[in-house]
Coordinates of N, CA and C in Angstrom, one line a residue:
Chain A
M1251 N 25.7 207.2 121.7 CA 26.9 206.2 121.5 C 27.4 206.6 123.0
N1252 N 27.2 205.6 124.0 CA 27.8 205.6 125.4 C 29.2 205.0 125.1
E1253 N 30.0 205.8 126.3 CA 31.6 205.1 126.3 C 31.9 203.7 126.0
R1254 N 30.8 202.8 126.5 CA 31.4 201.4 126.3 C 31.0 201.0 124.7
E1255 N 29.9 201.8 124.0 CA 30.0 201.3 122.9 C 30.9 202.0 121.8
R1256 N 31.1 203.1 122.4 CA 32.3 203.9 121.5 C 33.8 202.8 121.5
L1257 N 34.3 202.3 123.0 CA 35.6 201.8 122.9 C 35.2 200.5 122.3
L1258 N 33.8 199.8 122.4 CA 33.9 198.5 121.6 C 33.9 198.9 120.2
K1259 N 33.2 199.8 119.5 CA 33.3 200.3 118.1 C 34.7 200.1 117.5
R1260 N 35.6 200.8 118.5 CA 37.0 200.8 117.9 C 37.8 199.4 118.0
V1261 N 37.2 198.5 119.0 CA 38.1 197.4 118.8 C 37.1 196.6 117.5
Q1262 N 35.9 196.6 117.2 CA 35.2 196.2 116.1 C 36.1 196.5 114.9
M1263 N 36.5 198.0 114.6 CA 36.9 198.7 113.5 C 38.3 198.1 113.5
Y1264 N 39.0 197.6 114.5 CA 40.3 197.4 114.2 C 40.5 196.0 113.8
S1265 N 39.3 195.1 114.5 CA 39.3 193.7 114.2 C 39.1 193.2 112.8
F1266 N 37.9 194.5 112.3 CA 37.5 194.1 110.9 C 38.4 194.2 110.0
A1267 N 39.5 195.4 110.4 CA 40.6 195.6 109.5 C 41.6 194.2 109.5
I1268 N 41.7 193.5 110.8 CA 42.8 192.6 110.8 C 42.2 191.2 110.0
V1269 N 40.8 191.0 110.1 CA 40.1 190.1 109.5 C 40.4 190.0 108.0
D1270 N 40.1 191.4 107.6 CA 40.4 191.6 106.0 C 41.8 191.6 105.4
A1271 N 42.8 192.0 106.3 CA 44.0 191.6 106.2 C 44.3 190.1 105.9
A1272 N 44.0 189.8 106.9 CA 44.4 188.0 106.9 C 43.8 187.2 105.7
L1273 N 42.8 187.8 105.3 CA 42.1 187.3 103.9 C 42.8 187.5 102.7
F1274 N 43.3 188.7 102.4 CA 44.2 188.8 101.6 C 45.5 188.3 101.8
L1275 N 45.9 188.4 103.1 CA 47.6 187.7 103.3 C 47.6 185.8 103.2
D1276 N 46.2 185.4 103.6 CA 46.1 183.8 102.8 C 46.5 183.8 101.4
T1277 N 46.0 184.5 100.8 CA 46.5 184.2 99.2 C 47.6 185.0 98.8
H1278 N 48.2 186.0 99.5 CA 49.3 186.9 99.2 C 50.4 186.8 100.4
P1279 N 50.7 185.7 100.8 CA 51.7 185.7 102.2 C 52.9 186.3 102.0
N1280 N 53.4 186.8 100.9 CA 54.6 187.6 101.1 C 54.5 188.9 100.4
D1281 N 53.2 189.4 100.8 CA 53.0 190.9 100.4 C 53.4 191.5 101.6
A1282 N 54.4 192.5 101.2 CA 55.3 193.6 102.2 C 54.1 194.4 103.1
S1283 N 53.5 195.1 101.7 CA 52.4 196.1 102.4 C 51.4 195.5 103.0
G1284 N 50.9 194.3 102.9 CA 50.1 193.8 103.2 C 50.2 193.1 104.8
L1285 N 51.5 192.7 104.9 CA 52.0 192.4 106.1 C 52.1 194.0 107.1
A1286 N 52.4 194.9 106.6 CA 52.7 196.1 107.2 C 51.2 196.6 107.7
Y1287 N 50.4 196.5 107.0 CA 49.2 196.7 107.3 C 48.3 195.9 108.4
Y1288 N 48.5 194.5 108.6 CA 48.2 193.8 109.1 C 49.0 194.3 110.6
K1289 N 50.1 194.3 110.9 CA 50.9 194.6 112.0 C 50.7 196.1 112.5
K1290 N 49.9 197.3 111.8 CA 49.7 198.4 112.0 C 48.5 198.1 113.3
Y1291 N 47.7 197.4 112.1 CA 45.9 197.1 112.9 C 46.2 196.6 114.0
K1292 N 47.0 195.3 113.9 CA 47.3 194.5 115.2 C 47.4 195.1 116.5
N1293 N 48.4 196.3 116.0 CA 48.9 196.9 117.5 C 47.8 197.7 118.1
L1294 N 47.1 198.6 117.1 CA 46.1 199.3 117.4 C 44.7 198.3 118.3
Y1295 N 44.5 197.3 117.8 CA 43.5 196.2 118.0 C 43.8 195.9 119.4
K1296 N 45.3 195.8 119.8 CA 45.7 195.2 120.8 C 45.3 196.6 121.9
E1297 N 45.5 197.5 121.7 CA 45.7 198.5 122.6 C 44.0 198.9 122.8
A1298 N 42.9 199.1 121.9 CA 41.9 199.1 122.1 C 41.1 197.8 122.6
V1299 N 41.8 196.9 122.8 CA 41.1 195.6 123.4 C 41.5 195.7 125.1
E1300 N 42.7 196.3 125.3 CA 43.3 196.6 126.4 C 42.3 197.2 127.4
E1301 N 42.0 198.7 126.5 CA 41.1 199.7 127.3 C 39.7 199.1 127.5
F1302 N 39.2 198.5 126.7 CA 37.8 198.0 126.8 C 37.6 197.0 127.9
E1303 N 38.7 196.3 128.1 CA 38.5 195.0 129.2 C 38.8 195.6 130.3
S1304 N 39.8 196.6 130.5 CA 40.0 197.1 131.4 C 38.7 197.4 132.1
K1305 N 38.1 198.1 131.6 CA 36.8 199.0 132.0 C 35.3 198.0 131.8
Y1306 N 35.5 197.0 131.0 CA 34.2 196.3 130.8 C 33.8 195.1 130.9
G1307 N 35.2 194.4 131.0 CA 35.5 193.0 131.1 C 35.8 192.4 129.7
P1308 N 35.6 191.0 130.1 CA 36.6 190.3 128.9 C 35.8 189.9 127.6
L1309 N 36.8 190.2 126.4 CA 35.9 190.0 125.2 C 36.2 188.4 124.9
T1310 N 37.5 187.7 125.7 CA 37.3 186.2 125.3 C 37.3 185.7 126.7
I1311 N 37.6 184.2 126.7 CA 37.6 183.6 128.2 C 39.2 183.5 128.4
L1312 N 40.0 184.0 127.7 CA 41.4 184.0 128.1 C 41.7 185.2 129.0
S1313 N 40.6 186.3 128.7 CA 41.2 187.4 129.2 C 40.4 188.0 130.4
D1314 N 39.6 186.8 131.1 CA 38.7 187.3 132.3 C 40.1 187.9 133.5
R1315 N 39.9 188.8 134.2 CA 40.8 189.4 134.9 C 40.5 189.5 136.6
N1316 N 39.3 189.2 136.9 CA 39.0 189.3 138.3 C 38.9 187.8 138.9
D1317 N 39.4 187.9 140.1 CA 39.7 186.8 140.7 C 38.8 186.2 141.7
T1318 N 37.7 187.0 142.1 CA 36.7 186.7 142.5 C 35.6 186.3 142.2
C1319 N 35.1 186.7 140.7 CA 34.1 186.5 139.9 C 34.2 186.3 138.8
W1320 N 33.6 185.4 138.2 CA 33.8 184.8 136.7 C 32.8 186.1 135.9
Q1321 N 33.7 187.2 135.2 CA 32.9 188.0 134.4 C 32.3 187.9 133.1
W1322 N 33.0 186.8 132.4 CA 32.5 186.3 131.2 C 31.1 186.3 131.1
V1323 N 30.1 186.0 132.2 CA 28.9 185.8 132.1 C 28.2 186.8 132.0
N1324 N 28.5 188.0 132.3 CA 27.8 189.3 132.4 C 27.4 189.6 131.2
D1325 N 25.9 190.2 131.5 CA 25.4 190.9 130.7 C 26.2 192.2 129.8
P1326 N 25.9 193.0 128.6 CA 25.1 192.1 127.7 C 26.0 191.3 127.0
W1327 N 25.3 190.4 126.2 CA 26.0 189.6 125.4 C 25.5 190.4 123.8
P1328 N 26.5 190.0 123.0 CA 26.5 190.9 121.6 C 25.3 191.2 121.2
W1329 N 24.3 190.6 121.2 CA 23.0 190.3 120.4 C 22.1 191.5 121.0
E1330 N 22.6 192.1 122.4 CA 21.6 192.6 123.0 C 22.3 193.7 123.8
E1331 N 23.0 194.3 122.9 CA 24.0 195.7 123.1 C 23.1 196.6 123.5
Q1332 N 21.5 196.8 122.5 CA 20.6 198.1 123.1 C 20.1 197.6 124.4
T1333 N 20.4 198.6 125.3 CA 19.8 198.0 126.5 C 18.3 198.8 126.7
E1334 N 17.9 199.9 126.1 CA 16.6 200.4 126.5 C 15.6 199.3 125.8
E1335 N 14.2 199.7 126.2 CA 13.2 199.1 125.7 C 12.8 199.6 124.5
V1336 N 12.7 198.8 123.6 CA 12.2 199.7 122.2 C 11.1 199.2 121.4
R1337 N 10.4 200.3 120.7 CA 9.0 199.6 120.1 C 9.0 200.2 118.8
Chain B
M140 N 39.9 174.3 116.0 CA 39.1 174.8 117.3 C 38.6 176.3 117.0
W141 N 37.8 176.6 117.9 CA 37.5 177.9 117.5 C 37.7 178.7 119.1
K142 N 37.7 180.2 119.0 CA 37.5 180.9 120.4 C 36.7 181.8 120.0
Y143 N 35.6 182.2 120.7 CA 34.5 183.1 120.5 C 35.0 184.7 121.3
E144 N 35.2 185.6 120.4 CA 34.7 186.8 120.9 C 33.4 187.6 121.1
K145 N 33.3 188.0 122.2 CA 32.2 188.2 123.0 C 31.9 189.7 122.2
K146 N 31.7 190.1 121.1 CA 31.3 191.1 120.1 C 30.5 190.7 118.8
L147 N 30.0 191.7 118.3 CA 29.7 191.2 116.8 C 30.5 192.0 116.0
Q148 N 30.8 191.5 114.7 CA 31.7 191.8 113.8 C 31.6 193.5 113.4
Y149 N 30.2 193.9 113.3 CA 29.9 195.0 113.2 C 28.5 195.4 114.2
P150 N 28.4 196.6 114.9 CA 27.5 196.7 115.7 C 26.0 196.4 115.0
V151 N 24.9 195.8 115.4 CA 23.8 196.2 115.4 C 22.9 196.8 116.4
N152 N 22.2 198.0 116.1 CA 21.3 198.3 117.2 C 20.2 199.0 116.9
I153 N 19.3 197.8 116.5 CA 17.6 198.1 116.1 C 16.8 199.1 116.8
K154 N 16.3 200.1 116.6 CA 15.3 200.9 117.4 C 14.0 200.5 117.7
R155 N 13.5 200.2 116.1 CA 11.9 199.8 115.9 C 12.1 198.4 115.5
T156 N 11.1 197.7 116.3 CA 10.8 196.2 115.4 C 10.2 196.1 114.4
D157 N 10.3 195.3 113.8 CA 9.5 195.2 112.3 C 9.3 193.6 112.0
P158 N 8.4 192.8 112.6 CA 8.6 191.5 112.4 C 8.5 190.9 111.1
A159 N 7.9 191.7 110.1 CA 7.7 191.4 108.7 C 9.0 191.3 108.0
A160 N 9.7 192.2 108.2 CA 11.2 192.3 107.8 C 11.9 191.3 108.4
A161 N 11.9 191.0 109.6 CA 12.6 190.0 110.3 C 12.0 188.7 109.5
K162 N 11.0 188.4 109.1 CA 10.7 187.2 108.3 C 11.4 186.9 107.1
V163 N 11.5 188.3 106.6 CA 12.3 188.2 105.1 C 13.7 187.9 105.3
I164 N 14.2 188.9 106.2 CA 16.0 188.7 106.9 C 16.0 187.4 107.0
I165 N 15.3 186.5 107.8 CA 15.9 185.3 108.2 C 16.7 184.4 107.3
T166 N 16.0 184.7 105.8 CA 16.6 183.8 104.8 C 18.0 183.9 104.7
Q167 N 18.5 185.0 105.3 CA 20.2 185.1 105.2 C 20.7 184.1 106.2
F168 N 20.2 183.7 107.2 CA 20.3 182.9 108.3 C 20.3 181.4 107.6
G169 N 19.1 181.0 107.3 CA 19.0 179.5 107.3 C 18.3 179.1 105.6
G170 N 18.3 180.3 104.7 CA 17.9 180.3 103.5 C 19.4 179.6 102.5
P171 N 18.8 179.5 101.2 CA 19.8 178.7 100.2 C 21.2 179.5 100.4
D172 N 21.3 180.8 100.4 CA 22.2 181.5 100.1 C 22.5 182.3 101.6
G173 N 22.2 181.6 102.4 CA 22.3 182.4 104.1 C 23.6 181.8 104.5
E174 N 23.8 182.5 105.6 CA 25.4 182.4 106.2 C 25.6 181.1 106.9
L175 N 24.7 180.4 107.6 CA 24.8 178.9 107.8 C 25.2 178.1 106.7
G176 N 24.8 178.1 105.7 CA 25.3 177.2 104.5 C 26.6 177.6 104.2
A177 N 26.8 179.2 104.0 CA 28.3 179.6 103.7 C 29.2 179.1 104.6
S178 N 29.1 179.2 106.0 CA 30.0 178.7 106.7 C 30.4 177.2 106.7
L179 N 29.3 176.0 106.6 CA 29.4 174.9 106.4 C 30.0 174.5 105.1
R180 N 29.7 175.6 104.2 CA 30.3 175.0 102.7 C 31.8 175.0 103.0
Y181 N 32.4 176.1 103.3 CA 33.9 176.6 103.4 C 34.5 175.6 104.6
L182 N 34.0 175.4 105.7 CA 34.4 174.9 106.7 C 34.5 173.0 106.3
S183 N 33.7 172.7 105.5 CA 34.0 171.4 104.8 C 34.7 171.2 104.0
Q184 N 34.5 171.9 103.0 CA 35.4 172.0 101.9 C 37.0 172.1 102.1
R185 N 37.4 172.8 103.1 CA 38.8 173.0 103.3 C 39.7 171.9 103.6
Y186 N 38.9 170.7 103.8 CA 40.0 169.4 104.3 C 40.6 169.0 103.2
T187 N 39.8 169.0 102.1 CA 40.6 168.6 101.0 C 41.1 169.3 100.2
A188 N 41.2 170.6 100.5 CA 42.3 171.8 99.5 C 43.3 171.3 99.1
P189 N 43.7 171.3 98.0 CA 45.0 171.1 97.6 C 46.5 171.9 97.9
D190 N 46.0 173.0 98.7 CA 47.4 174.2 98.6 C 46.9 174.8 99.9
A191 N 48.1 175.1 100.7 CA 48.1 175.7 101.9 C 47.3 177.1 101.7
R192 N 47.4 178.0 100.7 CA 46.8 179.1 100.8 C 45.3 179.0 100.8
V193 N 44.8 178.1 100.0 CA 43.3 177.8 99.9 C 42.8 177.0 101.1
K194 N 43.5 176.3 102.0 CA 42.9 175.7 103.3 C 43.0 177.0 103.9
A195 N 44.0 177.8 104.1 CA 43.9 179.0 105.2 C 42.7 179.7 104.9
I196 N 42.1 180.2 103.2 CA 41.2 181.0 102.9 C 40.0 180.2 103.2
L197 N 39.9 179.1 103.2 CA 38.5 178.4 103.2 C 38.3 178.4 104.7
N198 N 39.4 178.0 105.5 CA 39.4 178.3 107.0 C 38.7 179.2 107.3
D199 N 39.4 180.8 106.8 CA 39.1 181.9 107.8 C 37.9 182.5 107.0
I200 N 37.4 182.3 105.9 CA 36.1 182.9 105.3 C 35.1 182.0 106.1
G201 N 35.0 180.6 106.1 CA 34.2 179.9 107.1 C 34.3 180.5 108.5
T202 N 35.1 180.7 109.1 CA 35.0 181.4 110.1 C 34.4 182.9 110.3
E203 N 34.6 183.4 109.2 CA 33.9 185.0 109.0 C 32.6 184.7 109.0
E204 N 32.2 183.9 108.1 CA 30.7 183.9 108.0 C 30.0 183.1 109.1
L205 N 30.7 182.6 110.1 CA 30.2 182.3 111.4 C 29.4 183.7 111.9
G206 N 30.6 184.7 112.1 CA 30.4 186.0 112.4 C 29.3 186.8 111.9
H207 N 29.2 186.4 110.5 CA 28.0 187.0 109.7 C 26.8 186.5 110.3
M208 N 26.6 184.9 110.4 CA 25.5 184.8 111.0 C 25.1 185.5 112.4
E209 N 25.9 185.4 113.0 CA 25.7 186.1 114.3 C 24.9 187.2 114.2
M210 N 25.4 187.9 113.0 CA 25.0 189.5 113.1 C 23.3 189.3 112.6
I211 N 23.5 188.5 111.4 CA 22.1 188.4 111.0 C 20.9 187.7 111.7
C212 N 21.4 187.0 113.1 CA 20.7 186.4 113.7 C 20.3 187.7 115.1
T213 N 21.2 188.2 115.3 CA 21.0 189.6 116.1 C 19.7 190.4 115.7
I214 N 20.2 191.0 114.1 CA 18.9 191.6 113.7 C 17.5 191.1 113.7
V215 N 17.6 189.6 113.5 CA 16.1 188.9 113.7 C 15.9 189.4 115.1
Y216 N 16.6 188.9 115.7 CA 16.4 189.0 117.3 C 15.9 190.5 117.9
Q217 N 16.6 191.3 117.4 CA 15.9 192.9 117.8 C 14.9 193.3 116.8
L218 N 14.8 192.7 115.8 CA 13.5 193.1 114.9 C 12.3 192.6 115.5
T219 N 12.3 191.6 116.7 CA 11.3 190.8 117.1 C 10.9 190.8 118.6
R220 N 11.5 191.9 119.4 CA 11.4 192.2 120.5 C 9.9 193.0 121.0
N221 N 9.6 192.3 121.7 CA 8.6 193.2 122.9 C 7.1 193.2 121.6
L222 N 6.9 191.7 120.9 CA 5.9 192.0 120.1 C 4.5 191.8 120.7
T223 N 3.3 192.7 120.3 CA 2.0 192.3 120.7 C 1.6 191.4 119.8
P224 N 0.5 190.3 120.5 CA -0.1 189.4 119.8 C -1.1 190.3 118.5
A225 N -1.4 191.5 118.1 CA -1.7 192.2 117.2 C -0.7 192.4 116.0
E226 N 0.4 192.6 116.4 CA 1.6 192.8 115.8 C 2.2 191.3 114.9
I227 N 1.9 190.4 116.0 CA 2.4 189.0 115.5 C 1.6 189.0 114.3
K228 N 0.2 189.1 114.5 CA -0.5 188.5 113.5 C -0.8 189.2 112.5
E229 N -0.7 191.0 112.4 CA -0.7 191.6 111.2 C 0.3 191.8 110.5
S230 N 1.6 191.5 111.4 CA 2.7 191.2 110.1 C 3.0 190.4 109.2
G231 N 2.2 189.1 109.8 CA 2.6 187.9 109.0 C 3.6 186.9 109.9
F232 N 4.2 187.5 110.7 CA 5.1 186.9 111.8 C 4.3 185.5 112.1
D233 N 3.2 185.5 112.5 CA 2.3 184.5 113.3 C 2.6 183.1 112.7
T234 N 3.1 182.7 111.5 CA 2.9 181.6 110.7 C 4.6 181.1 111.1
Y235 N 5.3 182.2 111.6 CA 6.8 181.5 112.4 C 6.4 181.6 113.7
F236 N 5.7 182.4 114.3 CA 5.7 182.2 115.9 C 5.1 181.0 116.5
V237 N 4.3 180.3 115.3 CA 3.5 179.5 116.1 C 4.2 178.3 116.4
D238 N 5.4 178.3 115.6 CA 6.6 176.9 115.9 C 7.7 177.4 116.7
H239 N 8.0 178.5 116.2 CA 9.3 178.9 116.8 C 9.3 180.1 117.7
T240 N 8.0 180.8 118.3 CA 8.2 182.2 118.7 C 8.9 182.9 118.5
T241 N 10.0 183.8 119.4 CA 11.0 184.4 118.9 C 12.3 183.8 118.6
G242 N 12.1 182.4 119.0 CA 13.5 181.8 119.0 C 14.0 181.8 117.5
L243 N 15.5 181.6 117.7 CA 16.2 181.8 116.1 C 16.3 180.4 115.9
Y244 N 15.4 180.1 114.2 CA 15.7 178.9 113.8 C 16.0 179.2 112.4
P245 N 16.9 178.3 112.0 CA 17.5 178.3 110.6 C 16.3 177.9 109.3
I246 N 15.8 178.9 108.9 CA 14.7 178.8 108.1 C 15.0 179.9 106.8
A247 N 14.3 179.6 105.3 CA 14.7 180.4 104.6 C 13.2 181.2 104.5
A248 N 12.9 182.4 104.0 CA 11.7 183.4 103.9 C 10.9 182.5 103.8
S249 N 11.0 181.4 102.6 CA 9.6 180.8 101.8 C 9.1 179.8 103.0
G250 N 10.0 179.5 104.1 CA 9.5 178.6 105.2 C 10.4 177.3 104.8
T251 N 11.2 177.0 104.1 CA 11.8 175.7 104.1 C 13.2 175.9 105.0
P252 N 13.2 175.0 106.2 CA 14.1 174.8 106.8 C 15.4 174.6 106.4
F253 N 16.6 175.2 107.3 CA 17.8 175.0 106.4 C 18.1 173.3 106.1
S254 N 18.5 173.3 104.9 CA 19.5 171.7 104.7 C 20.7 171.9 103.9
A255 N 21.5 171.0 104.3 CA 22.5 170.8 103.8 C 22.5 170.4 102.2
E256 N 21.2 170.2 101.7 CA 21.2 170.0 100.2 C 21.8 171.5 99.7
I257 N 21.9 172.5 99.9 CA 21.7 173.7 99.2 C 23.2 173.9 98.9
F258 N 24.1 173.1 99.3 CA 25.6 173.2 98.9 C 26.1 171.7 99.1
Q259 N 27.7 171.9 98.4 CA 28.2 170.9 98.1 C 29.6 170.8 98.6
S260 N 30.3 169.6 98.9 CA 31.5 169.4 99.1 C 32.4 168.2 98.6
T261 N 32.5 168.4 97.0 CA 32.7 167.4 96.5 C 34.4 166.7 96.7
G262 N 35.6 167.3 97.1 CA 36.7 166.7 97.3 C 37.5 167.1 96.0
D263 N 36.9 167.6 95.3 CA 37.5 168.4 94.0 C 37.7 169.9 94.0
A264 N 39.0 170.3 94.3 CA 38.9 172.0 94.2 C 38.5 172.7 93.0
I265 N 38.5 172.6 92.0 CA 37.8 173.1 91.0 C 36.3 173.0 90.9
A266 N 35.6 172.1 91.2 CA 33.9 171.8 91.2 C 33.8 172.6 92.7
D267 N 34.3 172.8 93.8 CA 34.2 173.4 95.0 C 34.3 174.8 94.7
L268 N 35.6 175.4 94.1 CA 35.8 176.6 94.0 C 34.4 177.2 92.9
S269 N 34.1 176.1 91.9 CA 33.0 176.9 91.3 C 31.6 177.1 91.9
E270 N 31.5 176.0 92.6 CA 30.3 176.2 93.7 C 30.4 177.4 94.6
D271 N 31.6 177.5 94.9 CA 31.7 178.8 95.9 C 31.2 180.2 95.2
M272 N 32.1 180.0 93.8 CA 31.4 181.2 93.3 C 30.1 181.8 92.9
A273 N 29.4 180.4 92.8 CA 28.0 180.2 92.6 C 27.4 181.2 93.7
A274 N 27.5 180.8 94.8 CA 27.1 180.5 96.4 C 27.5 182.2 96.6
D275 N 28.9 182.5 96.3 CA 29.2 183.6 97.3 C 30.2 184.5 96.5
G276 N 29.6 184.7 95.3 CA 30.9 185.3 94.4 C 31.6 186.7 94.7
T277 N 30.8 187.5 95.5 CA 31.7 188.5 95.6 C 32.8 188.3 96.7
T278 N 32.5 187.1 97.6 CA 33.7 187.1 98.7 C 34.7 186.4 97.9
L279 N 34.8 185.5 97.1 CA 35.8 184.7 96.3 C 36.3 185.8 94.9

């Protein structure tokens, strides 16, 4: 696993936790431990996204930070993470 | 409105192609219990949900299913890269390839194209919930 994959994996891991927490909170909106879990992983997610995007470009169209070139279009797209030729 | 995140929900890195497996796995994209149908089911049913919590969870599960669809399509895409004519023919992938090459087309493993006939949206919360449990019992 290269550095890009490692940093992206961290984003994916925290994002997964947030999505699951949100589904729980949808039906338990006043659950204190659920809210605390959500807050914890949201902060970790933000840090992970910041580190990934500062090195490898935007994960959303709101976070493109280059003034001279639109980074969003750059490969790889999510379905083509694996770059080597495989048989 | 939706915002796209340029990542999969979970990484997919398939080392070895396997068109025969792709032909089976594609049913989770366009088959009767696939992710496309799941997304459309929840995202259609949410409008008439009677309770804010139900609206929220149908909205968010329907959205997550789109992410699942993307992972399934990625698996199929990666399983069918760089195929030789012999591999296409011998694997049985030829019956898909003749119409779609390696393009992603929502279809069941049996060959039936995706149809909205595989789900319901009735406007009745109990009827919809029963249908959801039948289709995706582990999620709800």
